[in-house]
Amino acid sequence: MSYICVIGNENGIVAGSDSRETIAPNKFLDNRQKVFVDKKQNLIWACCGITKYNGIDYIDVVESILRDTNLSFIEKIDRLQIMIERVTKECYNYIGNGSAMDILIGYKLKRKILIRMNIQNGKVKRNTFFAPLAIEGGSGKMIMNKLPLKDYNHLSLKELEVYVKSRVQETIDKDKEISINDSTHVNNIGGKVRTVTSVSYTHLTLPTT
């Protein structure tokens, strides 16, 4: 799968990810964009998991829905959930293996919000949180100690970005180390660290996987 995280505090929000995409068993590309920001709509998000199925790139589909200015924020989230529910269920029924997608979103309505959506084989777990907070997704969160949930308000936005970059790099290094020591482990977290940064929460809100 991958590793993604979104951390927000009173100064803003940072999303980070690796950039590895699995295109076939043990075959990878290391230039996949998984973190995005739309400054006009005060949206920031990260997604990973099932990327391409039946010729459709679902990270691109997620981006097109979240950038659609004709939809309200709630309409975007509901549409994403329905779409990914259908795709992961269809993929699971057809292939027989687990099929999942994690989406983490940052956005500001009346309060600073973080939303996490984890969708596996057509079943959804959707949670809403309030910043300051950290959320993460992808297989990388299974090999690392959990990020502290809170205690981020002392960091400037630049310091928060450095923290996120370090966390993603540590996860990439850990996954590589495991694959060296365990021949059955697939090193599917890799490539360059990517981050995007939001402005202050006075302009922003958050969604998740």
PDB file of C-alpha atoms in Angstrom:
ATOM      1  CA  MET A   1       0.000   0.000   0.000  1.00  0.00           C
ATOM      2  CA  SER A   2       1.816   3.148   1.174  1.00  0.00           C
ATOM      3  CA  TYR A   3       2.157   5.625   3.999  1.00  0.00           C
ATOM      4  CA  ILE A   4       0.277   8.908   4.362  1.00  0.00           C
ATOM      5  CA  CYS A   5      -0.276  11.281   7.270  1.00  0.00           C
ATOM      6  CA  VAL A   6      -1.964  14.602   7.962  1.00  0.00           C
ATOM      7  CA  ILE A   7      -1.106  16.719  11.004  1.00  0.00           C
ATOM      8  CA  GLY A   8      -2.817  19.969  11.922  1.00  0.00           C
ATOM      9  CA  ASN A   9      -2.378  22.605  14.616  1.00  0.00           C
ATOM     10  CA  GLU A  10      -3.355  26.240  15.169  1.00  0.00           C
ATOM     11  CA  ASN A  11      -0.833  27.323  12.499  1.00  0.00           C
ATOM     12  CA  GLY A  12      -2.041  25.120   9.653  1.00  0.00           C
ATOM     13  CA  ILE A  13      -1.993  21.606   8.235  1.00  0.00           C
ATOM     14  CA  VAL A  14       0.680  19.471   6.579  1.00  0.00           C
ATOM     15  CA  ALA A  15       0.086  16.286   4.574  1.00  0.00           C
ATOM     16  CA  GLY A  16       2.914  13.881   3.762  1.00  0.00           C
ATOM     17  CA  SER A  17       3.432  10.641   1.875  1.00  0.00           C
ATOM     18  CA  ASP A  18       5.875   8.356   0.148  1.00  0.00           C
ATOM     19  CA  SER A  19       5.733   8.258  -3.674  1.00  0.00           C
ATOM     20  CA  ARG A  20       5.885   4.548  -4.526  1.00  0.00           C
ATOM     21  CA  GLU A  21       3.222   2.988  -6.751  1.00  0.00           C
ATOM     22  CA  THR A  22       2.952  -0.768  -7.220  1.00  0.00           C
ATOM     23  CA  ILE A  23       2.290  -1.505 -10.895  1.00  0.00           C
ATOM     24  CA  ALA A  24       2.818  -5.295 -10.748  1.00  0.00           C
ATOM     25  CA  PRO A  25       4.127  -7.799  -8.169  1.00  0.00           C
ATOM     26  CA  ASN A  26       7.538  -6.458  -7.084  1.00  0.00           C
ATOM     27  CA  LYS A  27       7.457  -3.764  -9.784  1.00  0.00           C
ATOM     28  CA  PHE A  28       7.207  -0.129  -8.750  1.00  0.00           C
ATOM     29  CA  LEU A  29       7.252   3.455  -9.927  1.00  0.00           C
ATOM     30  CA  ASP A  30       8.528   6.060  -7.487  1.00  0.00           C
ATOM     31  CA  ASN A  31       6.878   9.221  -8.765  1.00  0.00           C
ATOM     32  CA  ARG A  32       3.270   8.897  -7.550  1.00  0.00           C
ATOM     33  CA  GLN A  33       1.628  12.037  -6.181  1.00  0.00           C
ATOM     34  CA  LYS A  34      -0.476  11.136  -3.113  1.00  0.00           C
ATOM     35  CA  VAL A  35      -0.784  14.496  -1.328  1.00  0.00           C
ATOM     36  CA  PHE A  36      -2.687  17.508  -2.651  1.00  0.00           C
ATOM     37  CA  VAL A  37      -3.786  21.013  -1.699  1.00  0.00           C
ATOM     38  CA  ASP A  38      -6.457  23.331  -3.109  1.00  0.00           C
ATOM     39  CA  LYS A  39      -5.755  26.746  -1.583  1.00  0.00           C
ATOM     40  CA  LYS A  40      -8.818  28.403  -3.106  1.00  0.00           C
ATOM     41  CA  GLN A  41     -11.085  25.913  -1.325  1.00  0.00           C
ATOM     42  CA  ASN A  42      -8.876  25.591   1.771  1.00  0.00           C
ATOM     43  CA  LEU A  43      -8.601  21.838   1.273  1.00  0.00           C
ATOM     44  CA  ILE A  44      -5.663  19.519   1.838  1.00  0.00           C
ATOM     45  CA  TRP A  45      -5.717  15.744   1.432  1.00  0.00           C
ATOM     46  CA  ALA A  46      -3.753  12.527   1.049  1.00  0.00           C
ATOM     47  CA  CYS A  47      -4.857   9.181  -0.353  1.00  0.00           C
ATOM     48  CA  CYS A  48      -3.415   5.733  -1.019  1.00  0.00           C
ATOM     49  CA  GLY A  49      -4.468   2.150  -1.582  1.00  0.00           C
ATOM     50  CA  ILE A  50      -6.218   0.967  -4.721  1.00  0.00           C
ATOM     51  CA  THR A  51      -4.954   3.425  -7.312  1.00  0.00           C
ATOM     52  CA  LYS A  52      -5.843   1.922 -10.678  1.00  0.00           C
ATOM     53  CA  TYR A  53      -8.604  -0.548 -11.509  1.00  0.00           C
ATOM     54  CA  ASN A  54     -10.214  -1.317 -14.880  1.00  0.00           C
ATOM     55  CA  GLY A  55      -8.170   1.445 -16.475  1.00  0.00           C
ATOM     56  CA  ILE A  56      -9.364   4.141 -14.051  1.00  0.00           C
ATOM     57  CA  ASP A  57      -6.953   6.059 -11.823  1.00  0.00           C
ATOM     58  CA  TYR A  58      -8.834   6.492  -8.542  1.00  0.00           C
ATOM     59  CA  ILE A  59      -6.390   8.935  -6.980  1.00  0.00           C
ATOM     60  CA  ASP A  60      -7.212  11.180  -9.951  1.00  0.00           C
ATOM     61  CA  VAL A  61     -10.938  10.578  -9.366  1.00  0.00           C
ATOM     62  CA  VAL A  62     -10.592  11.558  -5.695  1.00  0.00           C
ATOM     63  CA  GLU A  63      -8.812  14.731  -6.774  1.00  0.00           C
ATOM     64  CA  SER A  64     -11.499  15.630  -9.318  1.00  0.00           C
ATOM     65  CA  ILE A  65     -14.262  15.237  -6.702  1.00  0.00           C
ATOM     66  CA  LEU A  66     -12.490  17.299  -4.046  1.00  0.00           C
ATOM     67  CA  ARG A  67     -11.651  20.069  -6.517  1.00  0.00           C
ATOM     68  CA  ASP A  68     -15.260  20.285  -7.780  1.00  0.00           C
ATOM     69  CA  THR A  69     -16.474  23.745  -6.708  1.00  0.00           C
ATOM     70  CA  ASN A  70     -20.101  22.840  -7.526  1.00  0.00           C
ATOM     71  CA  LEU A  71     -20.252  20.426  -4.570  1.00  0.00           C
ATOM     72  CA  SER A  72     -20.475  21.312  -0.896  1.00  0.00           C
ATOM     73  CA  PHE A  73     -17.867  19.843   1.427  1.00  0.00           C
ATOM     74  CA  ILE A  74     -20.313  17.250   2.802  1.00  0.00           C
ATOM     75  CA  GLU A  75     -21.406  16.317  -0.733  1.00  0.00           C
ATOM     76  CA  LYS A  76     -17.753  15.719  -1.672  1.00  0.00           C
ATOM     77  CA  ILE A  77     -17.174  13.419   1.305  1.00  0.00           C
ATOM     78  CA  ASP A  78     -20.394  11.467   0.707  1.00  0.00           C
ATOM     79  CA  ARG A  79     -19.614  11.074  -2.999  1.00  0.00           C
ATOM     80  CA  LEU A  80     -16.103   9.844  -2.245  1.00  0.00           C
ATOM     81  CA  GLN A  81     -17.410   7.282   0.218  1.00  0.00           C
ATOM     82  CA  ILE A  82     -20.033   5.882  -2.169  1.00  0.00           C
ATOM     83  CA  MET A  83     -17.550   5.685  -5.051  1.00  0.00           C
ATOM     84  CA  ILE A  84     -14.746   3.977  -3.103  1.00  0.00           C
ATOM     85  CA  GLU A  85     -17.185   1.612  -1.376  1.00  0.00           C
ATOM     86  CA  ARG A  86     -18.333   0.393  -4.777  1.00  0.00           C
ATOM     87  CA  VAL A  87     -14.866   0.092  -6.300  1.00  0.00           C
ATOM     88  CA  THR A  88     -13.219  -1.746  -3.380  1.00  0.00           C
ATOM     89  CA  LYS A  89     -16.146  -4.165  -3.119  1.00  0.00           C
ATOM     90  CA  GLU A  90     -16.100  -4.855  -6.854  1.00  0.00           C
ATOM     91  CA  CYS A  91     -12.316  -5.316  -6.867  1.00  0.00           C
ATOM     92  CA  TYR A  92     -12.471  -7.653  -3.848  1.00  0.00           C
ATOM     93  CA  ASN A  93     -15.236  -9.769  -5.398  1.00  0.00           C
ATOM     94  CA  TYR A  94     -13.400 -10.005  -8.719  1.00  0.00           C
ATOM     95  CA  ILE A  95      -9.805 -10.515  -7.582  1.00  0.00           C
ATOM     96  CA  GLY A  96     -10.423 -12.211  -4.243  1.00  0.00           C
ATOM     97  CA  ASN A  97      -7.663 -10.295  -2.443  1.00  0.00           C
ATOM     98  CA  GLY A  98      -8.135  -7.475   0.047  1.00  0.00           C
ATOM     99  CA  SER A  99      -8.914  -4.130  -1.578  1.00  0.00           C
ATOM    100  CA  ALA A 100      -8.614  -0.893   0.368  1.00  0.00           C
ATOM    101  CA  MET A 101      -8.220   2.864   0.111  1.00  0.00           C
ATOM    102  CA  ASP A 102      -7.323   5.401   2.795  1.00  0.00           C
ATOM    103  CA  ILE A 103      -8.262   9.069   2.418  1.00  0.00           C
ATOM    104  CA  LEU A 104      -7.165  11.788   4.857  1.00  0.00           C
ATOM    105  CA  ILE A 105      -8.586  15.293   4.462  1.00  0.00           C
ATOM    106  CA  GLY A 106      -8.050  18.656   6.116  1.00  0.00           C
ATOM    107  CA  TYR A 107     -10.717  21.394   5.891  1.00  0.00           C
ATOM    108  CA  LYS A 108     -12.337  24.152   8.018  1.00  0.00           C
ATOM    109  CA  LEU A 109     -16.042  24.557   8.514  1.00  0.00           C
ATOM    110  CA  LYS A 110     -17.062  26.170  11.809  1.00  0.00           C
ATOM    111  CA  ARG A 111     -14.230  24.320  13.552  1.00  0.00           C
ATOM    112  CA  LYS A 112     -10.899  22.842  12.513  1.00  0.00           C
ATOM    113  CA  ILE A 113     -11.730  19.340  11.311  1.00  0.00           C
ATOM    114  CA  LEU A 114      -9.800  16.199  10.388  1.00  0.00           C
ATOM    115  CA  ILE A 115     -11.655  13.398   8.616  1.00  0.00           C
ATOM    116  CA  ARG A 116     -10.307   9.903   8.116  1.00  0.00           C
ATOM    117  CA  MET A 117     -11.865   7.391   5.739  1.00  0.00           C
ATOM    118  CA  ASN A 118     -10.673   3.803   5.608  1.00  0.00           C
ATOM    119  CA  ILE A 119     -12.546   1.679   3.078  1.00  0.00           C
ATOM    120  CA  GLN A 120     -11.810  -2.055   2.850  1.00  0.00           C
ATOM    121  CA  ASN A 121     -13.643  -4.469   0.578  1.00  0.00           C
ATOM    122  CA  GLY A 122     -16.641  -2.143   0.409  1.00  0.00           C
ATOM    123  CA  LYS A 123     -16.845  -1.513   4.170  1.00  0.00           C
ATOM    124  CA  VAL A 124     -16.242   1.994   5.471  1.00  0.00           C
ATOM    125  CA  LYS A 125     -14.801   3.396   8.679  1.00  0.00           C
ATOM    126  CA  ARG A 126     -15.233   7.167   8.723  1.00  0.00           C
ATOM    127  CA  ASN A 127     -14.154   9.367  11.620  1.00  0.00           C
ATOM    128  CA  THR A 128     -14.177  13.090  12.256  1.00  0.00           C
ATOM    129  CA  PHE A 129     -11.678  14.759  14.598  1.00  0.00           C
ATOM    130  CA  PHE A 130     -10.727  18.264  15.669  1.00  0.00           C
ATOM    131  CA  ALA A 131      -7.250  19.727  15.521  1.00  0.00           C
ATOM    132  CA  PRO A 132      -4.640  19.827  16.936  1.00  0.00           C
ATOM    133  CA  LEU A 133      -4.370  16.217  15.845  1.00  0.00           C
ATOM    134  CA  ALA A 134      -2.421  13.714  13.739  1.00  0.00           C
ATOM    135  CA  ILE A 135      -3.973  11.046  11.527  1.00  0.00           C
ATOM    136  CA  GLU A 136      -2.276   8.471   9.305  1.00  0.00           C
ATOM    137  CA  GLY A 137      -3.108   5.753   6.813  1.00  0.00           C
ATOM    138  CA  GLY A 138      -1.688   3.067   4.563  1.00  0.00           C
ATOM    139  CA  SER A 139       0.238  -0.067   5.444  1.00  0.00           C
ATOM    140  CA  GLY A 140       3.063   2.040   6.884  1.00  0.00           C
ATOM    141  CA  LYS A 141       1.107   2.758  10.039  1.00  0.00           C
ATOM    142  CA  MET A 142       1.240  -0.982  10.835  1.00  0.00           C
ATOM    143  CA  ILE A 143       5.046  -1.061  11.038  1.00  0.00           C
ATOM    144  CA  MET A 144       5.562   2.136  13.054  1.00  0.00           C
ATOM    145  CA  ASN A 145       4.672   3.263  16.542  1.00  0.00           C
ATOM    146  CA  LYS A 146       1.519   5.370  16.444  1.00  0.00           C
ATOM    147  CA  LEU A 147       1.927   9.104  16.028  1.00  0.00           C
ATOM    148  CA  PRO A 148       1.023  11.054  19.182  1.00  0.00           C
ATOM    149  CA  LEU A 149      -2.548  12.252  18.685  1.00  0.00           C
ATOM    150  CA  LYS A 150      -2.061  15.742  20.079  1.00  0.00           C
ATOM    151  CA  ASP A 151       0.666  18.065  21.424  1.00  0.00           C
ATOM    152  CA  TYR A 152       1.445  19.822  18.116  1.00  0.00           C
ATOM    153  CA  ASN A 153       0.458  23.424  18.862  1.00  0.00           C
ATOM    154  CA  HIS A 154       3.985  24.346  19.960  1.00  0.00           C
ATOM    155  CA  LEU A 155       5.252  23.753  16.402  1.00  0.00           C
ATOM    156  CA  SER A 156       5.382  26.432  13.730  1.00  0.00           C
ATOM    157  CA  LEU A 157       4.061  25.475  10.312  1.00  0.00           C
ATOM    158  CA  LYS A 158       7.638  25.028   9.049  1.00  0.00           C
ATOM    159  CA  GLU A 159       8.515  22.840  12.043  1.00  0.00           C
ATOM    160  CA  LEU A 160       5.367  20.811  11.443  1.00  0.00           C
ATOM    161  CA  GLU A 161       6.458  20.214   7.838  1.00  0.00           C
ATOM    162  CA  VAL A 162       9.909  19.070   8.991  1.00  0.00           C
ATOM    163  CA  TYR A 163       8.253  16.716  11.489  1.00  0.00           C
ATOM    164  CA  VAL A 164       5.994  15.205   8.795  1.00  0.00           C
ATOM    165  CA  LYS A 165       8.899  14.744   6.364  1.00  0.00           C
ATOM    166  CA  SER A 166      10.910  12.992   9.055  1.00  0.00           C
ATOM    167  CA  ARG A 167       8.017  10.684   9.921  1.00  0.00           C
ATOM    168  CA  VAL A 168       7.490   9.652   6.289  1.00  0.00           C
ATOM    169  CA  GLN A 169      11.219   9.072   5.739  1.00  0.00           C
ATOM    170  CA  GLU A 170      11.442   6.949   8.887  1.00  0.00           C
ATOM    171  CA  THR A 171       8.564   4.822   7.600  1.00  0.00           C
ATOM    172  CA  ILE A 172      10.220   4.394   4.185  1.00  0.00           C
ATOM    173  CA  ASP A 173      13.489   3.347   5.868  1.00  0.00           C
ATOM    174  CA  LYS A 174      11.694   0.952   8.222  1.00  0.00           C
ATOM    175  CA  ASP A 175       9.826  -0.768   5.394  1.00  0.00           C
ATOM    176  CA  LYS A 176      13.075  -1.210   3.448  1.00  0.00           C
ATOM    177  CA  GLU A 177      14.809  -2.630   6.520  1.00  0.00           C
ATOM    178  CA  ILE A 178      12.019  -5.160   7.056  1.00  0.00           C
ATOM    179  CA  SER A 179      12.176  -6.271   3.414  1.00  0.00           C
ATOM    180  CA  ILE A 180      15.957  -6.853   3.701  1.00  0.00           C
ATOM    181  CA  ASN A 181      15.512  -9.053   6.760  1.00  0.00           C
ATOM    182  CA  ASP A 182      12.324 -10.812   5.611  1.00  0.00           C
ATOM    183  CA  SER A 183      12.176 -12.128   2.036  1.00  0.00           C
ATOM    184  CA  THR A 184       8.376 -12.453   2.225  1.00  0.00           C
ATOM    185  CA  HIS A 185       7.890  -8.746   2.952  1.00  0.00           C
ATOM    186  CA  VAL A 186       7.211  -6.581  -0.107  1.00  0.00           C
ATOM    187  CA  ASN A 187       8.931  -3.196   0.035  1.00  0.00           C
ATOM    188  CA  ASN A 188       5.980  -1.193  -1.286  1.00  0.00           C
ATOM    189  CA  ILE A 189       6.722   2.032   0.630  1.00  0.00           C
ATOM    190  CA  GLY A 190       9.435   4.063  -1.037  1.00  0.00           C
ATOM    191  CA  GLY A 191      10.497   6.811  -3.399  1.00  0.00           C
ATOM    192  CA  LYS A 192      10.800  10.453  -2.393  1.00  0.00           C
ATOM    193  CA  VAL A 193       8.992  12.072   0.508  1.00  0.00           C
ATOM    194  CA  ARG A 194       6.275  14.461  -0.644  1.00  0.00           C
ATOM    195  CA  THR A 195       4.514  17.105   1.452  1.00  0.00           C
ATOM    196  CA  VAL A 196       1.946  19.856   0.931  1.00  0.00           C
ATOM    197  CA  THR A 197       1.142  22.633   3.400  1.00  0.00           C
ATOM    198  CA  SER A 198      -1.979  24.625   4.188  1.00  0.00           C
ATOM    199  CA  VAL A 199      -2.395  28.111   5.547  1.00  0.00           C
ATOM    200  CA  SER A 200      -3.635  28.968   9.036  1.00  0.00           C
ATOM    201  CA  TYR A 201      -6.831  27.374  10.316  1.00  0.00           C
ATOM    202  CA  THR A 202      -8.522  30.698  10.106  1.00  0.00           C
ATOM    203  CA  HIS A 203      -8.801  29.733   6.450  1.00  0.00           C
ATOM    204  CA  LEU A 204      -8.912  25.926   6.640  1.00  0.00           C
ATOM    205  CA  THR A 205     -10.751  22.675   7.511  1.00  0.00           C
ATOM    206  CA  LEU A 206      -9.746  18.974   7.533  1.00  0.00           C
ATOM    207  CA  PRO A 207     -10.972  15.495   6.211  1.00  0.00           C
ATOM    208  CA  THR A 208      -9.372  11.900   6.537  1.00  0.00           C
ATOM    209  CA  THR A 209      -9.169   8.110   5.831  1.00  0.00           C
TER     210      THR A 209
END
